[in-house]
Tab-separated table of C-alpha atoms and ligand atoms in Angstrom:
chain	number	residue	atom	x	y	z
A	1	UNK	CA	75.426	-37.641	-7.050
A	2	UNK	CA	77.019	-34.531	-7.731
A	3	UNK	CA	75.450	-31.412	-8.934
A	4	UNK	CA	76.314	-29.008	-11.392
A	5	UNK	CA	75.307	-25.290	-12.494
A	6	UNK	CA	75.820	-24.346	-15.568
A	7	UNK	CA	74.901	-21.035	-16.906
A	8	UNK	CA	73.271	-20.040	-20.427
A	9	UNK	CA	72.747	-23.574	-20.686
A	10	UNK	CA	69.318	-23.227	-22.900
A	11	UNK	CA	71.188	-23.548	-25.865
A	12	UNK	CA	74.470	-24.199	-27.554
A	13	UNK	CA	77.572	-25.278	-25.537
A	14	UNK	CA	75.817	-24.806	-22.442
A	15	UNK	CA	73.136	-27.056	-23.532
A	16	UNK	CA	75.104	-29.692	-24.705
A	17	UNK	CA	77.506	-29.721	-21.529
A	18	UNK	CA	74.261	-30.402	-19.514
A	19	UNK	CA	73.373	-33.350	-21.954
A	20	UNK	CA	76.784	-34.644	-21.639
A	21	UNK	CA	76.775	-34.253	-17.551
A	22	UNK	CA	73.606	-35.353	-16.970
A	23	UNK	CA	74.746	-38.564	-18.584
A	24	UNK	CA	77.678	-39.073	-16.585
A	25	UNK	CA	75.416	-38.859	-13.481
A	26	UNK	CA	75.051	-35.396	-12.219
A	27	UNK	CA	72.514	-33.510	-11.468
A	28	UNK	CA	72.247	-30.441	-13.734
A	29	UNK	CA	71.054	-27.029	-12.833
A	30	UNK	CA	70.168	-26.076	-16.335
A	31	UNK	CA	70.952	-21.962	-16.136
A	32	UNK	CA	68.691	-19.765	-18.361
A	33	UNK	CA	68.049	-16.084	-18.396
A	34	UNK	CA	64.447	-16.567	-19.776
A	35	UNK	CA	62.621	-18.968	-17.212
A	36	UNK	CA	60.268	-20.249	-19.819
A	37	UNK	CA	62.758	-21.158	-22.555
A	38	UNK	CA	64.759	-23.069	-19.575
A	39	UNK	CA	61.979	-25.084	-18.746
A	40	UNK	CA	61.039	-25.761	-21.976
A	41	UNK	CA	64.255	-26.975	-22.996
A	42	UNK	CA	64.493	-29.031	-19.622
A	43	UNK	CA	61.098	-30.821	-20.548
A	44	UNK	CA	62.351	-31.702	-23.829
A	45	UNK	CA	65.395	-33.214	-22.545
A	46	UNK	CA	63.412	-35.320	-20.107
A	47	UNK	CA	61.702	-36.712	-22.927
A	48	UNK	CA	64.142	-37.782	-24.729
A	49	UNK	CA	65.382	-39.670	-21.542
A	50	UNK	CA	67.941	-37.341	-19.964
A	51	UNK	CA	67.156	-37.529	-16.063
A	52	UNK	CA	68.018	-35.206	-13.310
A	53	UNK	CA	68.228	-31.678	-15.551
A	54	UNK	CA	66.270	-29.163	-13.732
A	55	UNK	CA	65.818	-25.368	-15.275
A	56	UNK	CA	66.657	-22.538	-13.421
A	57	UNK	CA	66.371	-18.875	-13.708
A	58	UNK	CA	69.987	-17.063	-13.987
A	59	UNK	CA	70.603	-13.942	-15.701
A	60	UNK	CA	74.290	-12.902	-14.877
A	61	UNK	CA	73.720	-9.391	-15.262
A	62	UNK	CA	70.756	-9.659	-12.715
A	63	UNK	CA	71.992	-9.835	-8.828
A	64	UNK	CA	68.218	-10.714	-7.691
A	65	UNK	CA	68.005	-13.986	-10.122
A	66	UNK	CA	71.612	-15.040	-9.184
A	67	UNK	CA	70.593	-14.712	-5.513
A	68	UNK	CA	67.483	-16.709	-6.138
A	69	UNK	CA	69.128	-19.410	-7.445
A	70	UNK	CA	71.606	-20.081	-5.067
A	71	UNK	CA	68.982	-20.117	-2.246
A	72	UNK	CA	67.077	-22.719	-4.584
A	73	UNK	CA	70.224	-24.987	-4.864
A	74	UNK	CA	70.956	-24.524	-1.217
A	75	UNK	CA	67.468	-25.591	-0.169
A	76	UNK	CA	67.362	-28.415	-2.714
A	77	UNK	CA	71.079	-29.797	-2.553
A	78	UNK	CA	72.842	-27.680	0.227
A	79	UNK	CA	76.116	-27.621	-1.856
A	80	UNK	CA	77.158	-27.236	-5.259
A	81	UNK	CA	80.053	-29.346	-6.962
A	82	UNK	CA	80.508	-27.821	-10.132
A	83	UNK	CA	79.932	-24.358	-11.361
A	84	UNK	CA	80.562	-23.917	-15.336
A	85	UNK	CA	80.415	-20.216	-16.150
A	86	UNK	CA	79.395	-20.456	-19.692
A	87	UNK	CA	76.823	-17.623	-20.746
A	88	UNK	CA	78.890	-15.362	-22.990
A	89	UNK	CA	78.140	-12.634	-25.485
A	90	UNK	CA	80.152	-11.355	-28.427
A	91	UNK	CA	78.666	-7.910	-28.701
A	92	UNK	CA	78.048	-6.556	-31.984
A	93	UNK	CA	80.616	-7.982	-34.586
A	94	UNK	CA	82.800	-6.848	-36.475
A	95	UNK	CA	84.517	-4.884	-33.507
A	96	UNK	CA	88.175	-3.029	-33.575
A	97	UNK	CA	89.955	-1.254	-30.937
A	98	UNK	CA	89.985	1.894	-32.905
A	99	UNK	CA	86.395	2.704	-33.131
A	100	UNK	CA	84.056	0.444	-31.269
A	101	UNK	CA	82.571	2.544	-28.392
A	102	UNK	CA	82.672	1.897	-24.722
A	103	UNK	CA	79.241	1.271	-24.394
A	104	UNK	CA	79.660	-1.610	-26.330
A	105	UNK	CA	82.624	-2.567	-24.082
A	106	UNK	CA	80.415	-2.392	-20.971
A	107	UNK	CA	77.721	-4.645	-22.436
A	108	UNK	CA	80.111	-7.305	-23.178
A	109	UNK	CA	82.159	-7.012	-20.045
A	110	UNK	CA	78.929	-7.148	-18.026
A	111	UNK	CA	78.281	-10.311	-19.264
A	112	UNK	CA	81.380	-12.238	-19.811
A	113	UNK	CA	83.375	-10.688	-16.853
A	114	UNK	CA	81.055	-9.138	-14.374
A	115	UNK	CA	78.515	-12.074	-14.561
A	116	UNK	CA	81.443	-14.292	-13.834
A	117	UNK	CA	82.205	-12.571	-10.822
A	118	UNK	CA	78.776	-11.988	-9.897
A	119	UNK	CA	77.840	-15.694	-9.996
A	120	UNK	CA	81.136	-16.823	-8.830
A	121	UNK	CA	80.908	-15.113	-5.531
A	122	UNK	CA	77.449	-15.849	-5.167
A	123	UNK	CA	78.197	-19.632	-5.437
A	124	UNK	CA	81.456	-19.880	-3.024
A	125	UNK	CA	79.863	-21.069	-0.059
A	126	UNK	CA	77.791	-23.495	-1.324
A	127	UNK	CA	81.093	-24.622	-3.776
A	128	UNK	CA	83.535	-24.661	-0.580
A	129	UNK	CA	80.907	-27.138	1.079
A	130	UNK	CA	81.822	-29.770	-1.889
A	131	UNK	CA	84.297	-32.206	-1.313
A	132	UNK	CA	85.767	-31.411	-4.972
A	133	UNK	CA	84.250	-27.944	-5.913
A	134	UNK	CA	85.291	-27.385	-9.560
A	135	UNK	CA	85.097	-24.196	-11.441
A	136	UNK	CA	85.347	-23.819	-15.182
A	137	UNK	CA	85.237	-20.331	-16.851
A	138	UNK	CA	83.929	-21.090	-20.597
A	139	UNK	CA	86.868	-18.803	-22.293
A	140	UNK	CA	88.218	-18.332	-25.841
A	141	UNK	CA	91.838	-19.011	-27.284
A	142	UNK	CA	91.678	-15.283	-28.918
A	143	UNK	CA	91.686	-14.108	-25.154
A	144	UNK	CA	94.992	-15.146	-24.889
A	145	UNK	CA	97.491	-12.304	-25.112
A	146	UNK	CA	100.408	-14.724	-25.653
A	147	UNK	CA	98.687	-16.055	-28.829
A	148	UNK	CA	97.013	-12.607	-30.135
A	149	UNK	CA	100.167	-10.811	-30.078
A	150	UNK	CA	102.430	-13.583	-32.182
A	151	UNK	CA	102.233	-13.235	-35.919
A	152	UNK	CA	102.246	-16.859	-36.345
A	153	UNK	CA	99.127	-17.644	-34.599
A	154	UNK	CA	96.432	-18.292	-37.107
A	155	UNK	CA	93.982	-15.974	-35.702
A	156	UNK	CA	96.813	-12.896	-35.433
A	157	UNK	CA	95.204	-10.843	-38.472
A	158	UNK	CA	91.524	-12.282	-37.521
A	159	UNK	CA	91.059	-8.718	-35.975
A	160	UNK	CA	87.110	-8.610	-35.521
A	161	UNK	CA	86.707	-9.262	-31.772
A	162	UNK	CA	88.751	-6.478	-29.844
A	163	UNK	CA	85.739	-6.201	-27.566
A	164	UNK	CA	84.706	-10.007	-26.920
A	165	UNK	CA	88.594	-10.870	-26.574
A	166	UNK	CA	89.397	-8.291	-23.915
A	167	UNK	CA	86.498	-9.344	-21.857
A	168	UNK	CA	87.352	-12.942	-21.964
A	169	UNK	CA	91.386	-11.713	-21.169
A	170	UNK	CA	89.794	-10.098	-18.581
A	171	UNK	CA	87.863	-13.047	-17.552
A	172	UNK	CA	90.941	-15.246	-17.473
A	173	UNK	CA	93.004	-13.062	-15.237
A	174	UNK	CA	90.286	-13.310	-12.962
A	175	UNK	CA	90.550	-17.074	-13.338
A	176	UNK	CA	94.379	-16.925	-12.319
A	177	UNK	CA	93.547	-14.804	-9.254
A	178	UNK	CA	90.583	-17.154	-7.915
A	179	UNK	CA	92.681	-20.114	-8.672
A	180	UNK	CA	96.046	-18.562	-6.693
A	181	UNK	CA	93.485	-17.429	-3.723
A	182	UNK	CA	91.974	-20.983	-3.676
A	183	UNK	CA	95.592	-22.680	-4.201
A	184	UNK	CA	95.518	-24.407	-0.925
A	185	UNK	CA	91.655	-25.810	-0.941
A	186	UNK	CA	89.988	-29.107	-3.031
A	187	UNK	CA	89.149	-26.180	-5.700
A	188	UNK	CA	90.026	-26.854	-9.236
A	189	UNK	CA	89.565	-23.615	-11.142
A	190	UNK	CA	90.352	-23.389	-15.102
A	191	UNK	CA	89.750	-21.603	-18.039
A	192	UNK	CA	88.749	-23.664	-20.999
A	193	UNK	CA	88.307	-22.616	-24.732
A	194	UNK	CA	85.392	-25.210	-26.411
A	195	UNK	CA	86.961	-24.670	-29.975
A	196	UNK	CA	85.035	-22.754	-32.436
A	197	UNK	CA	81.707	-24.394	-32.650
A	198	UNK	CA	78.639	-24.454	-34.442
A	199	UNK	CA	76.212	-22.309	-32.397
A	200	UNK	CA	74.197	-19.338	-32.655
A	201	UNK	CA	77.174	-17.202	-31.668
A	202	UNK	CA	79.018	-18.245	-34.732
A	203	UNK	CA	76.211	-18.248	-36.934
A	204	UNK	CA	76.392	-21.710	-37.069
A	205	UNK	CA	79.659	-22.374	-38.578
A	206	UNK	CA	82.562	-24.715	-36.872
A	207	UNK	CA	83.094	-27.781	-35.139
A	208	UNK	CA	80.770	-29.822	-33.606
A	209	UNK	CA	78.790	-29.271	-30.292
A	210	UNK	CA	79.272	-32.584	-28.969
A	211	UNK	CA	83.299	-32.150	-29.031
A	212	UNK	CA	82.841	-28.316	-27.777
A	213	UNK	CA	80.665	-29.821	-24.524
A	214	UNK	CA	83.059	-32.813	-24.046
A	215	UNK	CA	85.812	-30.236	-23.800
A	216	UNK	CA	84.335	-28.485	-21.128
A	217	UNK	CA	82.566	-31.538	-19.149
A	218	UNK	CA	86.220	-32.659	-18.958
A	219	UNK	CA	87.647	-30.014	-17.159
A	220	UNK	CA	84.106	-30.265	-14.534
A	221	UNK	CA	85.166	-33.508	-13.618
A	222	UNK	CA	89.154	-33.539	-13.343
A	223	UNK	CA	90.060	-35.309	-10.253
A	224	UNK	CA	91.962	-34.167	-6.853
A	225	UNK	CA	95.582	-34.465	-9.499
A	226	UNK	CA	94.079	-32.586	-11.837
A	227	UNK	CA	95.296	-28.706	-12.727
A	228	UNK	CA	94.080	-25.585	-11.330
A	229	UNK	CA	94.782	-22.090	-12.510
A	230	UNK	CA	95.448	-23.108	-16.112
A	231	UNK	CA	94.359	-22.139	-19.638
A	232	UNK	CA	93.434	-24.854	-21.713
A	233	UNK	CA	92.239	-25.417	-25.384
A	234	UNK	CA	92.338	-28.354	-27.175
A	235	UNK	CA	91.796	-27.214	-30.552
A	236	UNK	CA	94.766	-24.803	-30.310
A	237	UNK	CA	97.006	-27.842	-28.687
A	238	UNK	CA	96.037	-31.089	-29.327
A	239	UNK	CA	98.550	-32.615	-27.375
A	240	UNK	CA	98.350	-31.579	-23.830
A	241	UNK	CA	95.567	-28.976	-24.766
A	242	UNK	CA	97.397	-26.419	-22.469
A	243	UNK	CA	97.872	-23.001	-23.539
A	244	UNK	CA	99.523	-19.584	-22.795
A	245	UNK	CA	97.490	-17.112	-20.916
B	301	NAP	P1	75.397	-19.196	-27.545
B	301	NAP	O1	74.891	-20.539	-28.368
B	301	NAP	O2	74.875	-18.121	-28.157
B	301	NAP	O3	74.705	-19.404	-26.003
B	301	NAP	C1	75.316	-18.173	-25.195
B	301	NAP	C2	74.176	-18.782	-24.040
B	301	NAP	O4	74.720	-17.679	-23.291
B	301	NAP	C3	72.797	-18.620	-23.992
B	301	NAP	O5	72.281	-19.692	-23.522
B	301	NAP	C4	72.485	-17.151	-23.640
B	301	NAP	O6	71.109	-16.893	-23.349
B	301	NAP	C5	73.157	-17.006	-22.456
B	301	NAP	N1	73.572	-15.953	-22.397
B	301	NAP	C6	73.686	-14.676	-22.904
B	301	NAP	N2	73.422	-13.525	-22.249
B	301	NAP	C7	73.381	-14.266	-20.640
B	301	NAP	C8	72.741	-13.324	-19.472
B	301	NAP	N3	72.825	-12.190	-19.168
B	301	NAP	N4	72.388	-14.105	-18.869
B	301	NAP	C9	72.567	-15.424	-18.795
B	301	NAP	N5	72.719	-16.194	-19.803
B	301	NAP	C10	72.964	-15.460	-21.004
B	301	NAP	O7	76.893	-19.454	-27.733
B	301	NAP	P2	77.946	-20.714	-27.875
B	301	NAP	O8	78.498	-20.512	-28.532
B	301	NAP	O9	77.141	-21.983	-27.135
B	301	NAP	O10	78.877	-20.260	-26.118
B	301	NAP	C11	78.615	-20.466	-24.942
B	301	NAP	C12	80.397	-20.009	-24.294
B	301	NAP	O11	81.394	-20.341	-25.292
B	301	NAP	C13	80.365	-18.415	-24.562
B	301	NAP	O12	80.859	-18.179	-23.099
B	301	NAP	C14	81.490	-18.214	-25.518
B	301	NAP	O13	81.848	-16.963	-25.601
B	301	NAP	C15	82.233	-19.658	-25.676
B	301	NAP	N6	83.121	-19.949	-26.919
B	301	NAP	C16	82.149	-20.094	-28.121
B	301	NAP	C17	82.708	-20.389	-29.385
B	301	NAP	C18	82.615	-20.685	-30.380
B	301	NAP	O14	82.871	-21.029	-31.266
B	301	NAP	N7	80.770	-21.311	-30.461
B	301	NAP	C19	84.054	-20.461	-28.974
B	301	NAP	C20	85.001	-20.060	-27.957
B	301	NAP	C21	84.308	-19.584	-26.735
B	301	NAP	P3	69.673	-16.560	-24.730
B	301	NAP	O15	69.502	-17.556	-25.159
B	301	NAP	O16	68.686	-15.924	-23.614
B	301	NAP	O17	70.503	-15.679	-25.376
């Protein structure tokens, strides 16, 4: 049975991805920065017939929680097959490049970039023990430099996410470098946009969370011939899913 760790899985897209991967037979560590909320969610899921979902405390900005989570997974499983860096925040919106203060950039980078780096580095050794290690960095199409600078891109004038988009663009570049460094291994490491989705993040506007979870779960399960070092948004490109960085 494969094992997956999903950060920020106590609600929203992370939670839905946890449900879908559990149904596909994976053992799911449901990351939650609030341990009590994580336990409540896991208990509720068990009551609905979801098997093999276990809450684990992990705040991506708190190294002690990341290391404690690694110890638990190492002791219980010995390896990790899939890491989904899903935890993310937008920071206060609207935000723009001219006025939004650097403290907002730091707050958002702390979760969306440094959190991803910290969690990834902490779990790399356990992932290397898997025959088919996968990392999915949950991104957004508005973090694409190519699209956001294209006047015909539908979100070109949607200029309220200067901080959030910068943080995801930075995370995308981290994804490119990590995939490059691990290119001659079994790792498959990609950035995936779930699409605009009804969660607390968007004030419950957008598409269905099931669709978003399915898009993320798909790249957690790609086979040995699958891509690595690519950026996908099936909302933006329904044909191949691939979009430019
Ligand atoms: P959400 O419902 O707000 O869920 C975000 C999750 O991240 C929550 O579990 C939250 O925990 C967790 N989180 C925040 N800060 C954390 C930290 N320091 N440590 C650990 N967990 C933390 O948002 P969502 O829509 O599901 O978003 C999930 C991911 O999808 C994000 O990376 C987001 O950028 C991306 N995304 C979303 C959309 C969309 O339209 N919804 C579109 C593109 C990309 P708490 O409950 O404790 O706050």
